[in-house]
Steps between C-alpha positions, in 0.01 A plus 500: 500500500769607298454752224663236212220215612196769514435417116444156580166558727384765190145464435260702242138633508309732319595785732882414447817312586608399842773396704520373834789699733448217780440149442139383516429175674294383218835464291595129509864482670365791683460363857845314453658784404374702795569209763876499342523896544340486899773194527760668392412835667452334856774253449648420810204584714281234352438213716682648754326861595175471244341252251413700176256290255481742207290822643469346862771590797510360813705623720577245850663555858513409828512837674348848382855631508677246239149552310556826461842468354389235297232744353738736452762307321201388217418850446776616462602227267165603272574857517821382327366316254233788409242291633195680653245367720115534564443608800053395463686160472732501782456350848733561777594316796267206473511176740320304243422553138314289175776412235465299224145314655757457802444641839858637652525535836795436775331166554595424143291461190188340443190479241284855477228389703257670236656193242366204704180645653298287221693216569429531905126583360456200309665240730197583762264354231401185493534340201212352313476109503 
């Protein structure tokens, strides 16, 4: 967040005045304003490399090779940008992954099983007459 635009996420309480340094997601234009910055910062790769959807990166390839250049490419991009990941939140090299109630795989993308398990449930039930 920029120093100029810290007063405007000032709060008080009986211990004293605050400012946020970094934008909290509780800040209404907040999540647009970070999906603009991870747009801008991975422009070019987007769609192409990765799909970024505001703290979520998803990196795709064909081979381990171009994956790894891929990788590389996004972090160094971040580095750039000052960005800094969490490495608890990171998973690496993964054939299929849950985004977005989506499961990603290279067969494409379908509903997160978890999702529809009360709908598979509940069409084994006969309904009452």
């Amino acid at each position: 967040m920029n120093k100029q635009d810290r007063e405007k996420t000032a709060f008080s309480t009986p211990e004293g005045h605050y400012q946020f340094k970094r934008m909290p997601f509780g800040l209404t234009n907040a999540p647009a304003t970070f999906q603009r910055a991870m747009n801008t910062t991975l422009h070019g790769l987007n769609w192409l490399d990765c799909l970024v959807y505001l703290d979520d990166i998803v990196i795709f390839a064909e081979t381990l090779e171009e994956h790894h250049g891929k990788l590389d490419s996004v972090l160094q991009r971040l580095q750039e940008s000052g960005l800094k990941l969490n490495a608890k939140k990171c998973h690496f090299l993964k054939e299929k992954t849950l985004l977005l109630g989506h499961l990603v795989c290279q067969d494409g993308v379908s509903t997160d099983p978890e999702k529809i398990k009360a709908l598979k449930i509940g069409s084994s039930i006969t309904p009452p007459l």
